[in-house]
Short mmCIF file of C-alpha atoms in Angstrom, two decimals:
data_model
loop_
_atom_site.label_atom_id
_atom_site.label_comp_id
_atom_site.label_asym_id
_atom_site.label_seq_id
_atom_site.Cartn_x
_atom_site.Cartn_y
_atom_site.Cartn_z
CA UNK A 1 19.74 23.64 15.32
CA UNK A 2 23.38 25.24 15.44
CA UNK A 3 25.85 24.78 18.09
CA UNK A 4 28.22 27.02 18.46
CA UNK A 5 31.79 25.75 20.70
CA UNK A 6 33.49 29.15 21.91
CA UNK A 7 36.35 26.86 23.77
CA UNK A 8 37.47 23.26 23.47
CA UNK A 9 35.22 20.45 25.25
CA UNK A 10 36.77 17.55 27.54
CA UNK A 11 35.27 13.79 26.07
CA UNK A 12 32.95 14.31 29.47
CA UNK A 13 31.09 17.46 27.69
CA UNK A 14 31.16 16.10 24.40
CA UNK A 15 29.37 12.87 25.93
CA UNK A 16 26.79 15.20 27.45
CA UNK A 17 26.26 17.42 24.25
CA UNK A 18 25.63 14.30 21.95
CA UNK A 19 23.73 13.18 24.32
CA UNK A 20 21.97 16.28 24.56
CA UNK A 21 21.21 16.61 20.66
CA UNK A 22 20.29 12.93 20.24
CA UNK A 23 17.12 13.47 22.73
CA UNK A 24 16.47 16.68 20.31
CA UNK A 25 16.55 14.69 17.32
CA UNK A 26 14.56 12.13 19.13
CA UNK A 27 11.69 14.84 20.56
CA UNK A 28 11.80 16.12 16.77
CA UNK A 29 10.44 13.23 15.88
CA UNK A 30 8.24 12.73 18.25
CA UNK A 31 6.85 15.93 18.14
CA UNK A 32 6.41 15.45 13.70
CA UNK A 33 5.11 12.08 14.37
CA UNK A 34 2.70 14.15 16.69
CA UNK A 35 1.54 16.54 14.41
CA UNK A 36 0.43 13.43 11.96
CA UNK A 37 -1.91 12.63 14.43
CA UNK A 38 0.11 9.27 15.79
CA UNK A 39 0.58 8.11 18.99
CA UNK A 40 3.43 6.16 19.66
CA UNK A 41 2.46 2.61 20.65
CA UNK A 42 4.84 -0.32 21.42
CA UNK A 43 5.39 -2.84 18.47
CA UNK A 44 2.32 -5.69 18.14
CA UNK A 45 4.26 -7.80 15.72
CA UNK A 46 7.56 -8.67 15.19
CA UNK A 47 7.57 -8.08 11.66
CA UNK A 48 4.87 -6.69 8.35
CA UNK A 49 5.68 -8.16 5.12
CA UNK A 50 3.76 -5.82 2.18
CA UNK A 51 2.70 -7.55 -1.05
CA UNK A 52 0.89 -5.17 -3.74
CA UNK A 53 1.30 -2.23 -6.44
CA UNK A 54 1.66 1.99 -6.81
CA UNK A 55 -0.39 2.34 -3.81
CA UNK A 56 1.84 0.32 -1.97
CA UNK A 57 4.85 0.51 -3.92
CA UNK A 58 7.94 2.87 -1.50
CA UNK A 59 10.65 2.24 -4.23
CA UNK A 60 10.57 -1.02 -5.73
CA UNK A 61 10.18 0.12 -9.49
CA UNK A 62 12.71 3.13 -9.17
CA UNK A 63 15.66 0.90 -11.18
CA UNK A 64 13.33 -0.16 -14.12
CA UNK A 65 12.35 0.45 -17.36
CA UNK A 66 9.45 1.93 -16.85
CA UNK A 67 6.78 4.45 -16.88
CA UNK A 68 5.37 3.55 -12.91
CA UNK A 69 7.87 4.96 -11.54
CA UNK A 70 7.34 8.05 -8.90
CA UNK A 71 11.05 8.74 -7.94
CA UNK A 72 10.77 13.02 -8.79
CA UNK A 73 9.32 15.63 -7.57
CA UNK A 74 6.89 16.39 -6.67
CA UNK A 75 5.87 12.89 -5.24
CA UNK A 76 7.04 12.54 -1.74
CA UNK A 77 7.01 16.76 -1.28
CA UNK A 78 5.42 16.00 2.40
CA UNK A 79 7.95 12.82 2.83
CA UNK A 80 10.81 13.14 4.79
CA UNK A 81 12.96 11.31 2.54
CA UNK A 82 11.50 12.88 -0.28
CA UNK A 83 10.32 11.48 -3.60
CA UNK A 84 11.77 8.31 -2.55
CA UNK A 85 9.53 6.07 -4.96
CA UNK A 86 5.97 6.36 -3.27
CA UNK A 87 2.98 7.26 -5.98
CA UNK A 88 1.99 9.58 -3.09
CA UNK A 89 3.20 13.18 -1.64
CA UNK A 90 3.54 11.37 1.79
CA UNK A 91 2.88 8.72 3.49
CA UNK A 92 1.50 5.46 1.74
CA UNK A 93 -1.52 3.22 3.59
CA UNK A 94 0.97 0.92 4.65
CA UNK A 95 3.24 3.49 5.88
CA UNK A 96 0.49 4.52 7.92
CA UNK A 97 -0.50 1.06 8.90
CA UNK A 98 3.07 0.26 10.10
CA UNK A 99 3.11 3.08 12.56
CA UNK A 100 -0.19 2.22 13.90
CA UNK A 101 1.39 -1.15 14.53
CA UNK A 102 3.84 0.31 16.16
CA UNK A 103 7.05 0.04 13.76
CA UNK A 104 9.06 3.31 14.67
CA UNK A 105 10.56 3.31 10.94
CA UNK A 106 9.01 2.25 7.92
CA UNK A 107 8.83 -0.91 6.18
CA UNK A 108 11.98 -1.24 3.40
CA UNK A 109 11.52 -1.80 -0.06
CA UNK A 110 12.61 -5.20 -0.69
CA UNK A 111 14.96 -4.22 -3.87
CA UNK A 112 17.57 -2.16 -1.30
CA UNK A 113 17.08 -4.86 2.29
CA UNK A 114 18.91 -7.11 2.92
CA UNK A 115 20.94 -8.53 5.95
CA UNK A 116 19.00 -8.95 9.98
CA UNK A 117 17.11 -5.45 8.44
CA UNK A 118 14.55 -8.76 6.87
CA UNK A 119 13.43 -9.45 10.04
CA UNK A 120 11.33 -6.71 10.33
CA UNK A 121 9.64 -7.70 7.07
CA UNK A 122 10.06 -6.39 3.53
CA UNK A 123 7.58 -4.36 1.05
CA UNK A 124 7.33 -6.34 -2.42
CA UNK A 125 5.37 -3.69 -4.07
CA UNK A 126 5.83 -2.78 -7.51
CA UNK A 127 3.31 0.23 -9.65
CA UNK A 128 1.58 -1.41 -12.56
CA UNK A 129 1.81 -5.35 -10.61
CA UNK A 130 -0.99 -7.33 -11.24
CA UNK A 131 -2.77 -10.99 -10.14
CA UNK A 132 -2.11 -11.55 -14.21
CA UNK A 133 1.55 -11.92 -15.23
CA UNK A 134 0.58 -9.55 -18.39
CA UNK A 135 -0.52 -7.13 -16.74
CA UNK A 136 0.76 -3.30 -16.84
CA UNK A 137 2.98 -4.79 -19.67
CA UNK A 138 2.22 -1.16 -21.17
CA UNK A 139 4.35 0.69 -18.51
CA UNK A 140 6.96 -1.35 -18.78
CA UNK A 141 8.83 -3.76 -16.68
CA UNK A 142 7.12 -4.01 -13.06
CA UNK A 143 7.33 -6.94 -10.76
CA UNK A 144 3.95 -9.18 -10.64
CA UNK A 145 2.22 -11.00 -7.97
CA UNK A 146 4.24 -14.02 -8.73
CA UNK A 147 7.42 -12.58 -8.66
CA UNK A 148 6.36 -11.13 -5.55
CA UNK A 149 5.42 -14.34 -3.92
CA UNK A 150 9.01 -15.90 -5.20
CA UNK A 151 10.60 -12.99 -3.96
CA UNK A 152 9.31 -13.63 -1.37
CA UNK A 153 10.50 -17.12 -0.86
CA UNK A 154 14.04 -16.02 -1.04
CA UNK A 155 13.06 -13.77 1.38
CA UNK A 156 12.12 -16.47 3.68
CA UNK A 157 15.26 -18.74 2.75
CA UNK A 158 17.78 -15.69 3.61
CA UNK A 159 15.66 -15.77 7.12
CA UNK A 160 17.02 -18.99 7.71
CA UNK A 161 20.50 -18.15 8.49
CA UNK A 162 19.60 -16.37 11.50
CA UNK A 163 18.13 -18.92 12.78
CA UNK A 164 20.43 -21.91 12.62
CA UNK A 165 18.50 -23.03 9.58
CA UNK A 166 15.50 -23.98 12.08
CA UNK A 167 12.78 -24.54 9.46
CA UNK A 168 10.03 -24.79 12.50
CA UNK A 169 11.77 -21.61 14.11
CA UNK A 170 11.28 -19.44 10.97
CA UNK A 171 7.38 -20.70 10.77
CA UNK A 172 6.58 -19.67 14.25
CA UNK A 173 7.95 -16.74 13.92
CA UNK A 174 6.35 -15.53 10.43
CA UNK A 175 3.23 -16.91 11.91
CA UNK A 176 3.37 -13.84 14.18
CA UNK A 177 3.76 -11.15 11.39
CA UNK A 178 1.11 -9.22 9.73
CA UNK A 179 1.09 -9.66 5.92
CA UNK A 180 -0.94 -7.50 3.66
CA UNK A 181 -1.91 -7.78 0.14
CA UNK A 182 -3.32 -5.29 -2.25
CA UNK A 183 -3.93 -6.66 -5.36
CA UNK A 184 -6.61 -6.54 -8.34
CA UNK A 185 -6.28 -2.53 -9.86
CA UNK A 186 -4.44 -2.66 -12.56
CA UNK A 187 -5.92 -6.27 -13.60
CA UNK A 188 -9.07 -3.68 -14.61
CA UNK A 189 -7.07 -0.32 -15.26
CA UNK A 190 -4.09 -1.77 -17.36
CA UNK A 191 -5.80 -4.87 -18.73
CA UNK A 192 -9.69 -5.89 -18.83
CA UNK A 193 -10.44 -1.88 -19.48
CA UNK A 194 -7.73 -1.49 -21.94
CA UNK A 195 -8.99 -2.54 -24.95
CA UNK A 196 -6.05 -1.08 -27.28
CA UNK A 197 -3.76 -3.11 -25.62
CA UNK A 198 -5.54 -6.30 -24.02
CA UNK A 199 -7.91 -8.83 -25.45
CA UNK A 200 -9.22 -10.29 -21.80
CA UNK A 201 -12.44 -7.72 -22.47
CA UNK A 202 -13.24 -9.85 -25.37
CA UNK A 203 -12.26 -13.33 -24.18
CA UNK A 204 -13.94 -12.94 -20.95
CA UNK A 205 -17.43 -11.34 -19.41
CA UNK A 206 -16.84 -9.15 -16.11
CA UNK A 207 -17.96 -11.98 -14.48
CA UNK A 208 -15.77 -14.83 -15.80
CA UNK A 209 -12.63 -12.59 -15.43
CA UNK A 210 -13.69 -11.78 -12.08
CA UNK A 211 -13.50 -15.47 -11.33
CA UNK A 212 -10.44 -15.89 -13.22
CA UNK A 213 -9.02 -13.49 -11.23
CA UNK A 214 -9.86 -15.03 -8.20
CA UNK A 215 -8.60 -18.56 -8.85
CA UNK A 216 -5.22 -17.10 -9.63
CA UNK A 217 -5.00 -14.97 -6.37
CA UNK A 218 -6.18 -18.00 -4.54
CA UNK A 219 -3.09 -19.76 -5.66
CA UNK A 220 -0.66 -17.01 -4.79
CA UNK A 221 -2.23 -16.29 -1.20
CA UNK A 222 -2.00 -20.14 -0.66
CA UNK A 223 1.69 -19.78 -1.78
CA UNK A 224 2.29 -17.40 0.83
CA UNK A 225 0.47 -19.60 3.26
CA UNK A 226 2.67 -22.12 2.75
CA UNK A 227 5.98 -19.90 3.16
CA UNK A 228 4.85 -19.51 6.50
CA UNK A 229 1.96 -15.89 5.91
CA UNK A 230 -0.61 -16.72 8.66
CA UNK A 231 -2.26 -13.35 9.38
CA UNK A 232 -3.09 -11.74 6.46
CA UNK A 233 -4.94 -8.69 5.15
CA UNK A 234 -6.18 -9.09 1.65
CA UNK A 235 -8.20 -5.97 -0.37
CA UNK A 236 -11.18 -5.29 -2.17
CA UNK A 237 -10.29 -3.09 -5.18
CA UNK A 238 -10.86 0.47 -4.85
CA UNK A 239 -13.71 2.66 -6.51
CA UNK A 240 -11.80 2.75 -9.67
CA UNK A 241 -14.99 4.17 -11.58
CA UNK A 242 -14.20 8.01 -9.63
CA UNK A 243 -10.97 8.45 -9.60
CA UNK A 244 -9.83 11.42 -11.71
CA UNK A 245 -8.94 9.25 -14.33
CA UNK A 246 -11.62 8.07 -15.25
CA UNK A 247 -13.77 11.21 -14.28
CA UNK A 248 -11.25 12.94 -17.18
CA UNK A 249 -12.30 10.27 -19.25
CA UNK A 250 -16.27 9.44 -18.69
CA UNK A 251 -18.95 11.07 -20.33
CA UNK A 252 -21.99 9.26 -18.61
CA UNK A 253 -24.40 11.41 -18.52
CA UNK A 254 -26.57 9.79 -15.26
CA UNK A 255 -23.65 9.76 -12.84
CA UNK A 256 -20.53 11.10 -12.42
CA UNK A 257 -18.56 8.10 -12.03
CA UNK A 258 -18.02 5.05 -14.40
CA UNK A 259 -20.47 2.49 -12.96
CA UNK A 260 -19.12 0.07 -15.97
CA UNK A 261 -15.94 -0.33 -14.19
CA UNK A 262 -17.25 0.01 -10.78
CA UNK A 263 -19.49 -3.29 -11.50
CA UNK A 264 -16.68 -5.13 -12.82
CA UNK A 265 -14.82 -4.75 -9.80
CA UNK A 266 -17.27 -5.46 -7.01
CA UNK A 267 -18.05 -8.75 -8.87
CA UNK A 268 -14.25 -9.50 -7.94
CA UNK A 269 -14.24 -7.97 -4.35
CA UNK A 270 -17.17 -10.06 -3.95
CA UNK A 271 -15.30 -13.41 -5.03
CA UNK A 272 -12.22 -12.06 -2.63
CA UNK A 273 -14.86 -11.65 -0.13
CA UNK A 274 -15.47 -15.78 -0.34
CA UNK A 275 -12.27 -16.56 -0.75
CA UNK A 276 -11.61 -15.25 2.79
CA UNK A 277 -14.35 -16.86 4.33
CA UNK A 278 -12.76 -20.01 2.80
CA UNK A 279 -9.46 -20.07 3.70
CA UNK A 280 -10.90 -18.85 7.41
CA UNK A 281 -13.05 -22.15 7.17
CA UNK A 282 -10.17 -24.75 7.35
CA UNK A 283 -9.07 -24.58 3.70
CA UNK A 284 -5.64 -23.03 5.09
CA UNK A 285 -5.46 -24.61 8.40
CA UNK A 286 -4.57 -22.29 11.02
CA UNK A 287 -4.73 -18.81 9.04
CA UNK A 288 -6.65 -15.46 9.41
CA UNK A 289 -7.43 -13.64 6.93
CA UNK A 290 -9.24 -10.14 7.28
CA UNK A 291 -11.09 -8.44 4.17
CA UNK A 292 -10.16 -4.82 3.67
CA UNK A 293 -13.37 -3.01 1.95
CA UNK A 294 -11.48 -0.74 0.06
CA UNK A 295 -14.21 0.09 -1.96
CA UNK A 296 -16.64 0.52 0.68
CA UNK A 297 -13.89 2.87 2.71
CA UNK A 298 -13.20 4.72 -0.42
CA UNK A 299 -17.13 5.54 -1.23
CA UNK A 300 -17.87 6.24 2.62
CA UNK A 301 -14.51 8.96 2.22
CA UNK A 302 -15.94 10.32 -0.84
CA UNK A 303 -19.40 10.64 0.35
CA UNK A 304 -18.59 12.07 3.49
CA UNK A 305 -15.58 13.53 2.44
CA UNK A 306 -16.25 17.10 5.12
CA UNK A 307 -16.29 15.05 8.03
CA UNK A 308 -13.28 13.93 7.24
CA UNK A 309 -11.31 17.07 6.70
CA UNK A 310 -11.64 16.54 3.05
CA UNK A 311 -12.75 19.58 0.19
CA UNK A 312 -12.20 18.19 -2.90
CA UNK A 313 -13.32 14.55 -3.79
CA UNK A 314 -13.06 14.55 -7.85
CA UNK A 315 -9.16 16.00 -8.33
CA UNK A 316 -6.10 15.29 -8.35
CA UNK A 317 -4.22 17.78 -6.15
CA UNK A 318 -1.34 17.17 -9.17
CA UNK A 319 -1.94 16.62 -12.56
CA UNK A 320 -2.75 17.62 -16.13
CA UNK A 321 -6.43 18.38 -18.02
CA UNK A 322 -9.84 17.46 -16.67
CA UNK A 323 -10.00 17.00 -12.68
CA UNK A 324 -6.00 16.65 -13.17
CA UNK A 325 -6.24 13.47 -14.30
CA UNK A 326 -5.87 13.31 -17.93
CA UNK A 327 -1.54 13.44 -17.32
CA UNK A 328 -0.46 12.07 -14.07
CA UNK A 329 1.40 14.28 -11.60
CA UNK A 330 4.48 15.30 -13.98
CA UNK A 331 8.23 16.14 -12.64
CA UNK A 332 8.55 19.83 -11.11
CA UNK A 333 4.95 20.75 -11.33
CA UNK A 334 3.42 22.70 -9.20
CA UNK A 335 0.78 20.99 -6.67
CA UNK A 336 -2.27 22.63 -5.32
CA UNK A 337 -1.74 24.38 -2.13
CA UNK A 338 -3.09 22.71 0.93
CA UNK A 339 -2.60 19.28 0.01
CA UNK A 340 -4.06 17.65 3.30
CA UNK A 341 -7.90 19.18 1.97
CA UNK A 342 -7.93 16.57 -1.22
CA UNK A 343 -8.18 12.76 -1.47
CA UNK A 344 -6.29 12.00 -4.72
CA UNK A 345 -2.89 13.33 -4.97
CA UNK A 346 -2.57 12.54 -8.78
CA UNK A 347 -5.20 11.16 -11.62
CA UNK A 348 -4.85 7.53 -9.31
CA UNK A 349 -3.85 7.87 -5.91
CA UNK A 350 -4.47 8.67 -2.91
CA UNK A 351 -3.15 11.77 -0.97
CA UNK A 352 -1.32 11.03 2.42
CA UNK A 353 -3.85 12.38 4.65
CA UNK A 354 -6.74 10.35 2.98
CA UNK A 355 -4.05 7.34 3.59
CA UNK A 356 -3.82 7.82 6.88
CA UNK A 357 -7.98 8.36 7.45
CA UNK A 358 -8.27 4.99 6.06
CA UNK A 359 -5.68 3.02 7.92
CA UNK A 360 -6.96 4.48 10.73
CA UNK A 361 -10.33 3.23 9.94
CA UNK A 362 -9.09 -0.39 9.15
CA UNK A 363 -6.87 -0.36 11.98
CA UNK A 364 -9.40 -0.06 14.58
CA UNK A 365 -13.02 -0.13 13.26
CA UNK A 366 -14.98 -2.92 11.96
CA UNK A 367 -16.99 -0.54 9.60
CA UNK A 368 -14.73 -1.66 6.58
CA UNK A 369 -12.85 -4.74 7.91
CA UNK A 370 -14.50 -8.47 8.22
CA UNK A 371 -14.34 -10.60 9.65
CA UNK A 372 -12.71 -8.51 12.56
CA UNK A 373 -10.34 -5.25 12.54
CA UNK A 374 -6.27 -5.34 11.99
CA UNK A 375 -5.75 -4.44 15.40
CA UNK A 376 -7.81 -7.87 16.82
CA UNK A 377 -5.80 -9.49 13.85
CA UNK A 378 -2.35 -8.33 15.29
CA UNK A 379 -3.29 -9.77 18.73
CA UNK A 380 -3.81 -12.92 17.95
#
């Protein structure tokens, strides 16, 4: 919009005219909001704190040394800040989530927040993170699960300062937030299943790293418990076998995805599955925890991938080789056209619109959520 002054305005018009382009700006918004398919709701929580990796991640990595890093073009091409860090070209799941929660902006990366912006919670996110410190040492630097809890706890100790230094003021109130926690992918994708570079495929059988696996994210999640985390979403792994990575890389001959990787990882979404109904039991007094199915919710996209709006199920819609997913989504290249008809943007993640399908689904329906949905979660 252009406005043109043919004469000087008294302070009285001026008021009126910036009044009169901050309601545009405003019913821009709305209206691109809109056309995402959200409706603006009134905040549930007073603040979302976002624990995870690259599907997650909305700029933690973009300062370090490494190779998970999405900060170019074309990532974040449908964003309105651009490639701002996101492995997506929109919108990540929590993005999505946050809205549906009713945040009007999105969550900040914790590596540029800090000041009152806190309250509102952080993201902690960081491509290639892991449950095992060693893992995605391949990329490069990245910032594990640990580090993300103790990041965390600085977080929480900043917090502190607004108010008085009221330890039991700073519990109830965290005790209100949503926090979420995606962890587990690269454990398999840049460890177990990387034989080159890992030996925990020989020291362990799917099963006993599943377990080890578990134990360690126990400890973590009960670290965040005691900072004060009291409603928390915690997911299953993804269908790692079928995404185009892998379908570049799999030659089975009796199915299309790699089932070898696919078993490994529902033996630990399984465990996580447990480990909820534990802490929900009285082992973390007070909690609620809620088990995403990402795996289930990824299969039921793929499998009925029309009725969701979806074409293409098995590429990347950016990306080198086989299915686009032998070379991730490299800088400048060109994307496919209508980006909002695939599910995977690059060889392993998610487009936006599949993003938003599935926090919509989580959000509201029970069909991949247990032991109730995040919307009964944020009302409690």
């Amino acid at each position: 919009m252009v406005i043109k002054l043919s004469k000087p305005v008294s302070s009285s018009e001026m008021g009126n005219l910036m009044r009169e382009l901050g309601l545009w700006v405003v019913a821009a918004s709305f209206l691109w909001l809109t056309a995402k398919g959200y409706t603006q709701v009134d905040r549930q929580v007073p603040c979302f704190f976002i624990f995870g990796d690259s599907l997650v991640d909305n700029g933690n990595n973009n300062r370090l040394v490494t190779l998970a890093r999405a900060n170019y073009r074309p990532y974040g091409i449908d964003f309105p800040l651009g490639a701002s860090g996101r492995f997506t070209n929109g919108r990540t799941f929590v993005d999505a989530l946050a809205q549906l929660l009713g945040f009007r902006t999105n969550i900040p990366p914790y590596a540029r927040t800090r000041g009152r912006a806190i309250l509102e919670g952080l993201n902690f996110a960081s491509g290639a993170a892991g449950i095992r410190e060693e893992t995605g040492n391949n990329l490069g630097d990245h910032i594990s699960m640990n580090q993300q809890v103790r990041n965390f706890g600085s977080t929480v100790q900043q917090m502190g300062r607004y108010f008085r230094g009221d330890v039991n003021a700073v519990g109830s109130y965290l005790g209100k937030c949503i926090f979420y926690s995606g962890m587990g992918s690269n454990d398999y994708l840049n460890n177990y299943f990387m034989h080159d570079f890992y030996n925990t495929g020989s020291q362990f059988t799917a099963q006993a790293y599943a377990d080890a696996l578990i134990h360690d994210y126990s400890v973590q999640l009960s670290a965040l418990y005691n900072l004060g985390a009291r409603k928390v979403i915690v997911t299953a792994v993804g269908q790692v076998g079928c995404i185009p990575y892998q379908l570049a890389r799999y030659n089975g001959t009796n199915n299309r995805c790699n089932e070898d990787i696919n078993n490994a990882i529902l033996l630990f979404n399984s465990g996580l599955r447990k480990l909820v109904d534990r802490f929900n039991k009285g082992e973390l007094q007070g909690a609620k925890f809620v088990f995403l199915d990402s795996y289930q919710a990824t299969k039921d996209l793929i499998l009925n991938a029309q009725s969701y709006g979806f074409d293409v199920v098995d590429k990347g819609c950016c990306g080198v080789g086989r299915n686009n997913g032998q070379v991730t989504c490299l800088p400048l290249q060109q994307t496919c056209r209508d980006r909002s008809k695939y599910i995977f943007w690059d060889a392993f993640h998610p487009t936006e619109a599949a993003n938003i399908v599935t926090a919509k689904l989580s959000y509201s329906s029970k069909s991949c959520t247990y032991p109730i949905n995040i919307q009964q979660l944020a009302s409690l």
